[in-house]
GROMACS .gro file of C-alpha atoms in nm:
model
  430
    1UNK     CA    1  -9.338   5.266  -0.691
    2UNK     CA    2  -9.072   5.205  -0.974
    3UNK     CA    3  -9.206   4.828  -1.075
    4UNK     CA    4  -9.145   4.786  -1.428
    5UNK     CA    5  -8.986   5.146  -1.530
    6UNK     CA    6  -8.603   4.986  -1.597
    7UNK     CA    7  -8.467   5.330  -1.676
    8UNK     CA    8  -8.587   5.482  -1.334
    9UNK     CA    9  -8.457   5.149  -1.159
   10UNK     CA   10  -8.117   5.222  -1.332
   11UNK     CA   11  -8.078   5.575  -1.210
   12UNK     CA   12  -8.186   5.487  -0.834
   13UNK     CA   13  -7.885   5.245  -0.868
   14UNK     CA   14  -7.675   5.572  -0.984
   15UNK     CA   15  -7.796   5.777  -0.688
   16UNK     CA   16  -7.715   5.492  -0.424
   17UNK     CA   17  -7.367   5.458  -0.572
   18UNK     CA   18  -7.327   5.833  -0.527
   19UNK     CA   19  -7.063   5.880  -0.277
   20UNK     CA   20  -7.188   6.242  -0.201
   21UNK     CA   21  -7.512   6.148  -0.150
   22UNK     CA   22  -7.670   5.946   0.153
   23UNK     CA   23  -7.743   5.602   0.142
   24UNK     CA   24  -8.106   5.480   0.162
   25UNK     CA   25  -8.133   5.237   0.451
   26UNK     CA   26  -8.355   4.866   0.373
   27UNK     CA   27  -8.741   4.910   0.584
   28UNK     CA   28  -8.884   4.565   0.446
   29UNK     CA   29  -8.881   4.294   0.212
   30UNK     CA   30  -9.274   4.169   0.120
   31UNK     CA   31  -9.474   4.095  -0.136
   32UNK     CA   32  -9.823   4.336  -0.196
   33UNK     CA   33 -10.092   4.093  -0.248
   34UNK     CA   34 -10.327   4.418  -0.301
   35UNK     CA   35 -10.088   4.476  -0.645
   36UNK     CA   36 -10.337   4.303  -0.914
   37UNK     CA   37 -10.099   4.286  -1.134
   38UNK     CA   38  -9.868   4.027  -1.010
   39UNK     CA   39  -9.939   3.929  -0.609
   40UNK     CA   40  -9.645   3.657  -0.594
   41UNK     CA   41  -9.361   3.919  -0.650
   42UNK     CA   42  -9.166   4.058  -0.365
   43UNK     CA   43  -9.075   4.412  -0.314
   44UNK     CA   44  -8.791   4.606  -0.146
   45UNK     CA   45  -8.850   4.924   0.006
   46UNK     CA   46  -8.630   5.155   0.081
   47UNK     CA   47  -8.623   5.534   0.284
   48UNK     CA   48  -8.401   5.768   0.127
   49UNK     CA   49  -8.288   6.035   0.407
   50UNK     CA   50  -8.357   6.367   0.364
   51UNK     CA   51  -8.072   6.575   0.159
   52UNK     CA   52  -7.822   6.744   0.372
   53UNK     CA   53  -7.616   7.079   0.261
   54UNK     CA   54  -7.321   6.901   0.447
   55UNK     CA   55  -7.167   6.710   0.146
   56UNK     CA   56  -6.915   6.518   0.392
   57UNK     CA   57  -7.132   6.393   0.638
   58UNK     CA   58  -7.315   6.124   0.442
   59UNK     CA   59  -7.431   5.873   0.737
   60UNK     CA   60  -7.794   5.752   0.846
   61UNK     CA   61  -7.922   6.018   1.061
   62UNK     CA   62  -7.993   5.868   1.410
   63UNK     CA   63  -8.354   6.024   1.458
   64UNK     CA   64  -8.627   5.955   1.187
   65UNK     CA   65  -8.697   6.244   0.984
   66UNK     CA   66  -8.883   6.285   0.622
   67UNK     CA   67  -8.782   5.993   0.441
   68UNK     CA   68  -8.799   5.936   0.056
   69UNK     CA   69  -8.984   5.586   0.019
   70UNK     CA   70  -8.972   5.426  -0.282
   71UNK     CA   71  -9.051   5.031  -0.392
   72UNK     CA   72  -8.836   4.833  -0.641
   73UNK     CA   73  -8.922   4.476  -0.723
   74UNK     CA   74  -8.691   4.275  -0.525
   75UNK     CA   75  -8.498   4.037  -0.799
   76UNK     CA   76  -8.430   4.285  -1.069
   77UNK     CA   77  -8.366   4.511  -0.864
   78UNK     CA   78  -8.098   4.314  -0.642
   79UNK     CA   79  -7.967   4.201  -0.978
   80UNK     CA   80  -7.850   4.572  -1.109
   81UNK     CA   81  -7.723   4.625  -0.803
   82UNK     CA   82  -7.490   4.348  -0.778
   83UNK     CA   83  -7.421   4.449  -1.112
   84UNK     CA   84  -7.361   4.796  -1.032
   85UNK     CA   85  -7.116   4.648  -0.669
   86UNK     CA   86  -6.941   4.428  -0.892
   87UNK     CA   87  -6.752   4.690  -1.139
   88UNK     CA   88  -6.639   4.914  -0.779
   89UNK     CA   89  -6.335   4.855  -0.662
   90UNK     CA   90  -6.366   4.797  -0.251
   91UNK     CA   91  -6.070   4.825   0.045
   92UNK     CA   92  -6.372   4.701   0.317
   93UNK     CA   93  -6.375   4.364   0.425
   94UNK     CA   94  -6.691   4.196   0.588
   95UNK     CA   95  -6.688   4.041   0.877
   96UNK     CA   96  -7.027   3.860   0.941
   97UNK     CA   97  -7.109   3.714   1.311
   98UNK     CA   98  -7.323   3.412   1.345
   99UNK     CA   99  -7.476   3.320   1.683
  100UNK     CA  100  -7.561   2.980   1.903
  101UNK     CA  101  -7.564   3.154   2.249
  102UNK     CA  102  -7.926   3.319   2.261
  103UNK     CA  103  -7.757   3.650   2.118
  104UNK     CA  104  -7.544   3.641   2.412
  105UNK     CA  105  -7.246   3.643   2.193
  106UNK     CA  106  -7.366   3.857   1.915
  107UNK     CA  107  -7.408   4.128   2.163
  108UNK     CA  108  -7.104   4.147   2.341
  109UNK     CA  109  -6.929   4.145   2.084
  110UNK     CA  110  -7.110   4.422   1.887
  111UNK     CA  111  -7.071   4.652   2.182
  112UNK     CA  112  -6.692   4.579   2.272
  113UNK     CA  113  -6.626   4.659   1.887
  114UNK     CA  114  -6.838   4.988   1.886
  115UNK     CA  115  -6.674   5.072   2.241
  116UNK     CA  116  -6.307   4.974   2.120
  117UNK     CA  117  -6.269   5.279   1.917
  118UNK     CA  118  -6.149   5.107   1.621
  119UNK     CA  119  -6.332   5.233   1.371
  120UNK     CA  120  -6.492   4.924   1.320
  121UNK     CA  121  -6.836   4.959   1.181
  122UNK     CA  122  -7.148   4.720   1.275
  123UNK     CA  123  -7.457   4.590   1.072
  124UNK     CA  124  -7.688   4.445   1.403
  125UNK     CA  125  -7.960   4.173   1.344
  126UNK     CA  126  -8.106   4.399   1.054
  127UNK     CA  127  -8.514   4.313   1.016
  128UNK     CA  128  -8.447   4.292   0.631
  129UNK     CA  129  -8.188   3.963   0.746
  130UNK     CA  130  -8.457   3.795   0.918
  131UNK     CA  131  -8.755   3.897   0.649
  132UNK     CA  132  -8.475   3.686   0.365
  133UNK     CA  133  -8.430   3.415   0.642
  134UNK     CA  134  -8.834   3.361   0.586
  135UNK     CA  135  -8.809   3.364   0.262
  136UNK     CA  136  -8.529   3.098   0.255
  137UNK     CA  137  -8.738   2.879   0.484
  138UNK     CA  138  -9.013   2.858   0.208
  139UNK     CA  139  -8.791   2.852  -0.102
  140UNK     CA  140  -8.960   2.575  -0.237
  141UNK     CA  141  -9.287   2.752  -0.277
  142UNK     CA  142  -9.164   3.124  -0.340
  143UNK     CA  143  -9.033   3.171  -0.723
  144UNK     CA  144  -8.680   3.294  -0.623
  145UNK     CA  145  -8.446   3.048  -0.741
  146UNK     CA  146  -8.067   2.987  -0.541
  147UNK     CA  147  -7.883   3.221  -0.775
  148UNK     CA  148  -8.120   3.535  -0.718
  149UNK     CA  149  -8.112   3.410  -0.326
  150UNK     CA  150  -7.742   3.494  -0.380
  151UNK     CA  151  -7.771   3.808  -0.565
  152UNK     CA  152  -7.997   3.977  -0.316
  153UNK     CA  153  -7.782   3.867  -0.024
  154UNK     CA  154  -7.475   3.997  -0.196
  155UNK     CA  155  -7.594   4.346  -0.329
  156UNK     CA  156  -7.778   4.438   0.017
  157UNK     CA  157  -7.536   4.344   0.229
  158UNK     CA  158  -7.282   4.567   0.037
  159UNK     CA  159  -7.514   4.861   0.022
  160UNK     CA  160  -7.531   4.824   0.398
  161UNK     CA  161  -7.133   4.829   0.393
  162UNK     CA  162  -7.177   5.159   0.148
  163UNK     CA  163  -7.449   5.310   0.420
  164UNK     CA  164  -7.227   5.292   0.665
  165UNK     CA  165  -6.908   5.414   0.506
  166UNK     CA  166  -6.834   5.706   0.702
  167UNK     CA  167  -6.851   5.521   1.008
  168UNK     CA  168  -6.558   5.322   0.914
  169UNK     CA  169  -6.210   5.380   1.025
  170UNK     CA  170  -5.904   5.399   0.825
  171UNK     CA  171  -5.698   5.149   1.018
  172UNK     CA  172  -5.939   4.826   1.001
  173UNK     CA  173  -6.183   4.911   0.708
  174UNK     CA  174  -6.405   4.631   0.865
  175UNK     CA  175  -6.760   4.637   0.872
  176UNK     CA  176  -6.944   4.356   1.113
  177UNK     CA  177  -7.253   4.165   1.020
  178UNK     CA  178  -7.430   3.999   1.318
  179UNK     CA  179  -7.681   3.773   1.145
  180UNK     CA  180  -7.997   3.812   1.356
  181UNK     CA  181  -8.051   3.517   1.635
  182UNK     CA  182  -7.949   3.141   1.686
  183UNK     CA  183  -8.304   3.127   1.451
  184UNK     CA  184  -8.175   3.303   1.164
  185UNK     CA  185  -7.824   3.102   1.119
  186UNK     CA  186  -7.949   2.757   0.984
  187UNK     CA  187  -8.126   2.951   0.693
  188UNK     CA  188  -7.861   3.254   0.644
  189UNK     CA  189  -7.488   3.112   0.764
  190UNK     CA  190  -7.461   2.870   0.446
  191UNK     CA  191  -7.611   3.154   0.196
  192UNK     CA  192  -7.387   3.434   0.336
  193UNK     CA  193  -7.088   3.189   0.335
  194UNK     CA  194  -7.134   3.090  -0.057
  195UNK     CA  195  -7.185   3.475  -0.127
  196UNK     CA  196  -6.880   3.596   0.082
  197UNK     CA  197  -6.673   3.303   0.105
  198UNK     CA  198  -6.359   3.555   0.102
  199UNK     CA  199  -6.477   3.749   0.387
  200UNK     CA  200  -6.438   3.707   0.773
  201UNK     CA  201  -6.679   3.478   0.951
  202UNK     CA  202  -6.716   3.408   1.300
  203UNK     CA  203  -6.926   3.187   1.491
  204UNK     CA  204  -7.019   3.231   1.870
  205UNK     CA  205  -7.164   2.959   2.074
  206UNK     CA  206  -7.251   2.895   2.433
  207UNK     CA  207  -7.374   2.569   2.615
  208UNK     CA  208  -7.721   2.522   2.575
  209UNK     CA  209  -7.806   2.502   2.923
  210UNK     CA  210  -7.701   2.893   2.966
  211UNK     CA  211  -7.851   2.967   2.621
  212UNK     CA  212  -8.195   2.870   2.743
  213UNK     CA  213  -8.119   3.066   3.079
  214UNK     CA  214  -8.053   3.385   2.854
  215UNK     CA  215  -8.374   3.325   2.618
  216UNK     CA  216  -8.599   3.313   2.931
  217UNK     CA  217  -8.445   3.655   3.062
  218UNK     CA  218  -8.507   3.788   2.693
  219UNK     CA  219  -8.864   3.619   2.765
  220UNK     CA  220  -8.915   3.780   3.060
  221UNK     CA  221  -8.782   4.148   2.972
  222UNK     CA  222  -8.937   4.195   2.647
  223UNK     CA  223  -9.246   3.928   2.628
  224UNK     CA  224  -9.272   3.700   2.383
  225UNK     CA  225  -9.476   3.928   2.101
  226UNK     CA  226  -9.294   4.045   1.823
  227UNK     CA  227  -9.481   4.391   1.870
  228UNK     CA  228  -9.206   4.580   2.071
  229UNK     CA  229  -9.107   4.924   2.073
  230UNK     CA  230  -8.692   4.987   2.058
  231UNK     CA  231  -8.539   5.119   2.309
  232UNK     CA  232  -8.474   5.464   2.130
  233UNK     CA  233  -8.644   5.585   1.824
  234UNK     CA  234  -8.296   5.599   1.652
  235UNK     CA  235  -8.259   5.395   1.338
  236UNK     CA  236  -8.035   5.160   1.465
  237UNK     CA  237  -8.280   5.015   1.708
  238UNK     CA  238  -8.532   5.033   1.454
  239UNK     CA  239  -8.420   4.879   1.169
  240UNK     CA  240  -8.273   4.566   1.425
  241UNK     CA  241  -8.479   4.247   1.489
  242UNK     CA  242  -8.606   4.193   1.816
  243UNK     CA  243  -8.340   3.963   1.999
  244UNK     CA  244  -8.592   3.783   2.173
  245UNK     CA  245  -8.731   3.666   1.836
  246UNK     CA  246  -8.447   3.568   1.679
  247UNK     CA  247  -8.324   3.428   1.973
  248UNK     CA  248  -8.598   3.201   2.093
  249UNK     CA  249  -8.843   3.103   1.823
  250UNK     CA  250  -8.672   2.803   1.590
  251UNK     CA  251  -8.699   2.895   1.198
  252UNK     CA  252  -8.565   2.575   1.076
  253UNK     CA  253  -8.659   2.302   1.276
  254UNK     CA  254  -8.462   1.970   1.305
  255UNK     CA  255  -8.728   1.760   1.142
  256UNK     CA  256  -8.491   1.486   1.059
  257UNK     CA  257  -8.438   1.387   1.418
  258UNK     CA  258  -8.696   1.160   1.576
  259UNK     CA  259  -8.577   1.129   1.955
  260UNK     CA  260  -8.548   1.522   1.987
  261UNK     CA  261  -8.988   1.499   1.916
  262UNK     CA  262  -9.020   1.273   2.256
  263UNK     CA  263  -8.740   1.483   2.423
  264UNK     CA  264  -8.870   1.792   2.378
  265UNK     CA  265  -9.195   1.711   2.462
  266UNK     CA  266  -9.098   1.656   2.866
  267UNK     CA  267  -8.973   2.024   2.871
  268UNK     CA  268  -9.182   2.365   2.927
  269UNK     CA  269  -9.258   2.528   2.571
  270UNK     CA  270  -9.048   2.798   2.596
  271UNK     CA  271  -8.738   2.608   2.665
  272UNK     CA  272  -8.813   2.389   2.427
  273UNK     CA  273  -8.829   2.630   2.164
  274UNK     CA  274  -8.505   2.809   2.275
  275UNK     CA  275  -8.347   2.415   2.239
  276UNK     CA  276  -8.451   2.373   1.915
  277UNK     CA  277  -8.303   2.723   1.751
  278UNK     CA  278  -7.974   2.609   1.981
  279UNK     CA  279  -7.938   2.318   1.823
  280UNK     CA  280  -8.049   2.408   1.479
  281UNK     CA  281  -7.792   2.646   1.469
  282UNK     CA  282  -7.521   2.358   1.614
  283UNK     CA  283  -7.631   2.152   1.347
  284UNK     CA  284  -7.561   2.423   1.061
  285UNK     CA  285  -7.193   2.456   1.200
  286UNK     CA  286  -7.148   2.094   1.169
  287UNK     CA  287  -7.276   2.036   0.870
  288UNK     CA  288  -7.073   2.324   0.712
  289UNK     CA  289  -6.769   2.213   0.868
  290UNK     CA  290  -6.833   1.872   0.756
  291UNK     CA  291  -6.776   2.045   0.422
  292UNK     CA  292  -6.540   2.226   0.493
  293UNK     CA  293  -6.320   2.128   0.207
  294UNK     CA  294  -6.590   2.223  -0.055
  295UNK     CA  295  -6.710   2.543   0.111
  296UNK     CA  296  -6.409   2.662   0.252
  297UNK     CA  297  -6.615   2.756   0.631
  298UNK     CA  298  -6.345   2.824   0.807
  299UNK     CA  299  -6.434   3.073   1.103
  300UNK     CA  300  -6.334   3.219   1.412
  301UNK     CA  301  -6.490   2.989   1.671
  302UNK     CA  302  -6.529   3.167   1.984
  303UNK     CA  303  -6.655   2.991   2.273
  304UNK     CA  304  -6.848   3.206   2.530
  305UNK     CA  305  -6.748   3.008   2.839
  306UNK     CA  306  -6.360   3.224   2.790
  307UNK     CA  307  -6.557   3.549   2.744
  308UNK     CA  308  -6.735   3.489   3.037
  309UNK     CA  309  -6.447   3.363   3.216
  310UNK     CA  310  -6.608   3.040   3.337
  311UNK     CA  311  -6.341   2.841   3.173
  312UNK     CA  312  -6.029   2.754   3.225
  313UNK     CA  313  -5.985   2.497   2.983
  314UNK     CA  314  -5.639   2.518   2.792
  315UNK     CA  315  -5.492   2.730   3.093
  316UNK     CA  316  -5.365   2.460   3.276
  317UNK     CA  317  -5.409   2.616   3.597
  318UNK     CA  318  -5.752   2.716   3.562
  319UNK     CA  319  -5.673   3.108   3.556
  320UNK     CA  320  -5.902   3.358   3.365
  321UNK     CA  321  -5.786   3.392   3.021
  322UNK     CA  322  -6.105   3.580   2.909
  323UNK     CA  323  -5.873   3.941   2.832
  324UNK     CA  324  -5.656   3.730   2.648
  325UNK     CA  325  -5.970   3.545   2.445
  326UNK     CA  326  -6.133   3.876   2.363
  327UNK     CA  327  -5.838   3.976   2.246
  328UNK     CA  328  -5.774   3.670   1.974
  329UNK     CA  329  -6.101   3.768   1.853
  330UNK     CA  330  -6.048   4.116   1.788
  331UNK     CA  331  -5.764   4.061   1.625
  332UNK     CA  332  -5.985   3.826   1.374
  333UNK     CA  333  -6.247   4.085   1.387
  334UNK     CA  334  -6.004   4.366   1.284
  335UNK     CA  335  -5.728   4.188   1.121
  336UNK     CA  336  -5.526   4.328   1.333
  337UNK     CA  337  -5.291   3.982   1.413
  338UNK     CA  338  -4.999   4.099   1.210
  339UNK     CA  339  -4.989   4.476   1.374
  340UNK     CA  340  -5.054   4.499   1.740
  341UNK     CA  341  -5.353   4.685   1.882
  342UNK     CA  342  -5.306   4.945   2.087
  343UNK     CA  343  -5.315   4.971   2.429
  344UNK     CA  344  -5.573   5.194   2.470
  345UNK     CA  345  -5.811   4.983   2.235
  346UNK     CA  346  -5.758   4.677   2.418
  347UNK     CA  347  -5.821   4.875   2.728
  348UNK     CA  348  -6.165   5.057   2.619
  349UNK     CA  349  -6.245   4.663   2.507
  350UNK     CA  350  -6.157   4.496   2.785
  351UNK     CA  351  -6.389   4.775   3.018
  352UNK     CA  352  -6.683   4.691   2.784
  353UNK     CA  353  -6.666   4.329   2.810
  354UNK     CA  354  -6.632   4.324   3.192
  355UNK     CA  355  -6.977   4.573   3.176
  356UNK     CA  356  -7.108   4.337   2.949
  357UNK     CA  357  -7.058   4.050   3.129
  358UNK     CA  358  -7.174   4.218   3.470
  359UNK     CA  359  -7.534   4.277   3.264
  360UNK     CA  360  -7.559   3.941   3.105
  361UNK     CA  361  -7.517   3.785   3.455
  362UNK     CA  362  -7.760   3.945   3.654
  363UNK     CA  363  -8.020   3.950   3.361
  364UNK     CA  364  -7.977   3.522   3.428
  365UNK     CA  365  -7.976   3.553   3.778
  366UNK     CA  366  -8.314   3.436   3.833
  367UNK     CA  367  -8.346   3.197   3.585
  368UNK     CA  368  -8.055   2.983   3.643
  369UNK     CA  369  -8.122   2.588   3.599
  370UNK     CA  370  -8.156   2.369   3.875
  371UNK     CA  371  -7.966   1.986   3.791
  372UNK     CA  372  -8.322   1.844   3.719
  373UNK     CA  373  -8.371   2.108   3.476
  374UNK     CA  374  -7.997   2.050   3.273
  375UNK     CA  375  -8.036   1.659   3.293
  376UNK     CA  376  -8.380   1.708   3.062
  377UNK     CA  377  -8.190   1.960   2.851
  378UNK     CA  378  -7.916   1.796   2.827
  379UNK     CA  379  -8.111   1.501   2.676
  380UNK     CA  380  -8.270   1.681   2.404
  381UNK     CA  381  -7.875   1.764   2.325
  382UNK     CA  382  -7.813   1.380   2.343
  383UNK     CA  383  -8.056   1.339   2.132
  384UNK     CA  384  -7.839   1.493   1.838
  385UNK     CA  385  -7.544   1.244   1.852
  386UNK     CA  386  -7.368   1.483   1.562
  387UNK     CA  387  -7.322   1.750   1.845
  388UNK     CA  388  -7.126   1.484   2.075
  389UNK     CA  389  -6.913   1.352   1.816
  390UNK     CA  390  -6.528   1.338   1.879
  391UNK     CA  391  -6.432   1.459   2.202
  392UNK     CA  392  -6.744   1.634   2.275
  393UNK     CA  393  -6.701   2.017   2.143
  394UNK     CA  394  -6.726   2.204   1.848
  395UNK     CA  395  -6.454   2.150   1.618
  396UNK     CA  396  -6.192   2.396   1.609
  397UNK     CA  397  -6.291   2.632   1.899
  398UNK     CA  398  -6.023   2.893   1.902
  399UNK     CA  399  -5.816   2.836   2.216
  400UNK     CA  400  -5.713   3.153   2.422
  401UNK     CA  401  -5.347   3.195   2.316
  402UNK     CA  402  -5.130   3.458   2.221
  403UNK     CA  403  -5.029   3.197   1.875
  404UNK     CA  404  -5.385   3.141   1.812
  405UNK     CA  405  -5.493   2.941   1.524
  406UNK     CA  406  -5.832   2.861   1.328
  407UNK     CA  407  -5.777   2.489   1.307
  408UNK     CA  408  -5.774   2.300   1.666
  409UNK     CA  409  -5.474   2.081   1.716
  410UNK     CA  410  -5.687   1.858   1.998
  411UNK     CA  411  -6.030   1.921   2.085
  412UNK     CA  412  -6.183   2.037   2.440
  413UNK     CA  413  -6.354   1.764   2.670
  414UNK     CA  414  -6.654   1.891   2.787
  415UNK     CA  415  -6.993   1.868   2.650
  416UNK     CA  416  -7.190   2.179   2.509
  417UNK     CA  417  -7.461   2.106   2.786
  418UNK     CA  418  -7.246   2.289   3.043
  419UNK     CA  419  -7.018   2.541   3.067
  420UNK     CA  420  -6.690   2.531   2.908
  421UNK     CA  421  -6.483   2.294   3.175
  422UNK     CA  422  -6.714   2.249   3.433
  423UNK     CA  423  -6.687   1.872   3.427
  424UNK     CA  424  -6.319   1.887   3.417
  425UNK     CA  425  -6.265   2.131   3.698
  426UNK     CA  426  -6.506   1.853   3.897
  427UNK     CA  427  -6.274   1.611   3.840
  428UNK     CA  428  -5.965   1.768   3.969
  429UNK     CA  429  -6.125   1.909   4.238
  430UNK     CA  430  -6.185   1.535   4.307
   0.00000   0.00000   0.00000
């Protein structure tokens, strides 16, 4: 335990910033009420891997093994850290995923990235995410003030980056961030966005209707405790939050809106739930882009409904663009706009999303909404009139074309109830 010992603190920085050595990876973020000698500070604790006589390979080893654990006070720890980040010179850029489709989104495109062969390395719904996202939901009784919020998000997120260096490529030098669950985004988008406001951000969003038909498959496969078991003791599943949790259970409810009480209260609990981290999340894009000209949020907006190919809004004939969306994105992803990718990348990606979207669709199959069903969710989304303003869509949704842009020049027409277009494929089928 190196509480107070500042010279011990300062050397553990040293070590971590050792290229030759192996990063530690982040286990949890409490405080120990049992410590008498100050119960309100939070800790960090982190597992050093075990030393390796192979001074190039550096990465997490996949299986668990005899980890190092040591505990650092959180703040001043975070603080030399930053410190310690700051004075490096860095050729990785962040790219940092946040999620309104139940995960959906987050997980597709975390897989089509690691199946690309890119060399683009990813960061998935890490537990120690989710453990700050708590701590940002009760700021205003926990003694960390906005600044040292900042700090801790900045310094971990980079020694995450530095953990994973050897997984990264020399073409994109990108590492992607997906922040853990529709639950997670109110509380972490605007921090992460201050903190990295030069980085790459990108935010995925479904309708709600097939958000709350995912979140009852997650439901349904995993239960709806939080004690789970990954799927492989490998330290990638074990160090990620449970999707189901950060998928389903709202973090930062939207207290402010009145009608959304009485709406939600005609639905079954766990929809209801899965509604309220939907639209919290909604509401957190809005409001940021509402700012957009003091924040500078400018993301990648990537509607599902293309991935998925149920849309063919902005194809004029109605034809499935979705090779052509996932392709727009990874070129965000891997800023790869100016410089083609190759063939055999978009290829490999292409495979993986068609898997992907095989899985996703027959893990809904049995919980798809009857009309009765939408109508009542559709109302709780009625109830937030800032999600129906303008033409009914999320600003700026990136269109699939092959001149792409980040600013809309017209909005879409459909609602976020439904898929992407389904209302306007109605009509001209009428």
């Amino acid at each position: 335990y190196l509480n107070d010992h500042e010279v011990e603190i300062d050397q553990l920085v040293v070590d971590i910033l050792d290229a030759k050595k192996a990063t530690p990876v982040i286990v949890a973020m409490e405080q120990d009420l049992e410590d008498e000698r100050n119960t309100n500070e939070y800790h960090l604790y982190l597992a050093f891997p075990p030393s390796t006589e192979n001074l190039e390979d550096v990465s997490t080893p996949a299986k668990p093994g005899l980890f190092r654990r040591v505990r650092v006070p959180l703040v001043a720890f975070c603080e030399k850290l930053a410190k310690a980040f700051e004075g490096q010179m860095t050729s990785t850029t962040l790219c940092f995923v946040a999620d309104a489709s139940c995960g959906l989104g987050s997980e597709i495109l975390t897989n089509v990235v690691k199946d690309c062969g890119h060399g683009v390395a990813t960061i998935s719904n890490p537990c120690w995410m989710t453990a700050l996202s708590l701590l940002l939901s009760k700021k205003h009784t926990c003694s960390i003030t906005p600044e040292q919020f900042e700090r801790i998000a900045f310094s971990l997120c980079r020694l995450e980056a530095h953990r994973v260096r050897s997984s990264i490529g020399k073409t994109s030098r990108t590492v992607v961030f997906t922040l853990p669950g529709q639950a997670c985004t109110p509380l972490l988008l605007p921090l992460v966005q201050k903190v990295f406001v030069h980085e790459r951000h990108v935010f995925v969003y479904d309708g709600c209707c097939h958000s709350v038909e995912m979140g009852l498959a997650l439901r349904k496969k995993y239960g709806s405790s939080y004690r789970q078991k990954p799927e492989k003791e490998e330290w990638e599943c074990v160090s990620a939050t449970p999707q189901v949790i950060s998928a389903t259970f709202p973090m930062a409810p939207l207290k402010h809106n009145k009608e959304l009480t009485e709406t939600l209260s005609k639905l079954k609990g766990d929809q209801a739930s899965i509604v309220e981290a939907w639209m919290a999340s909604v509401d957190t894009f809005l409001d940021m882009k509402a700012k957009e000209k003091k924040n500078f949020y400018t993301p990648f907006v990537c509607r599902m409904g293309f991935l998925m190919a149920r849309s063919g809004i902005g194809n004029g004939d109605g034809t499935d663009k979705s090779g052509l969306a996932l392709k727009n994105v990874l070129q965000y992803i891997t800023g790869s706009r100016s410089r083609a990718l190759s063939e055999e990348v978009i290829n490999k990606a292409l495979k993986s999303l068609k898997e992907n979207r095989i899985k996703s669709e027959e893990a809904v199959k049995e919980f798809k909404l009857d009309n009765p069903g939408k109508i009542l969710i559709e109302k709780c989304v009625f109830a937030h009139k800032g999600i129906l303003i303008g033409e009914k869509t999320l600003i700026d949704t990136v269109q699939p074309k092959d001149d792409w842009s980040l600013k809309a020049a017209k909005k879409l027409k459909s609602c976020l109830c439904c898929a992407p277009g389904e209302e306007d494929e109605e009509d001209e089928d009428e």
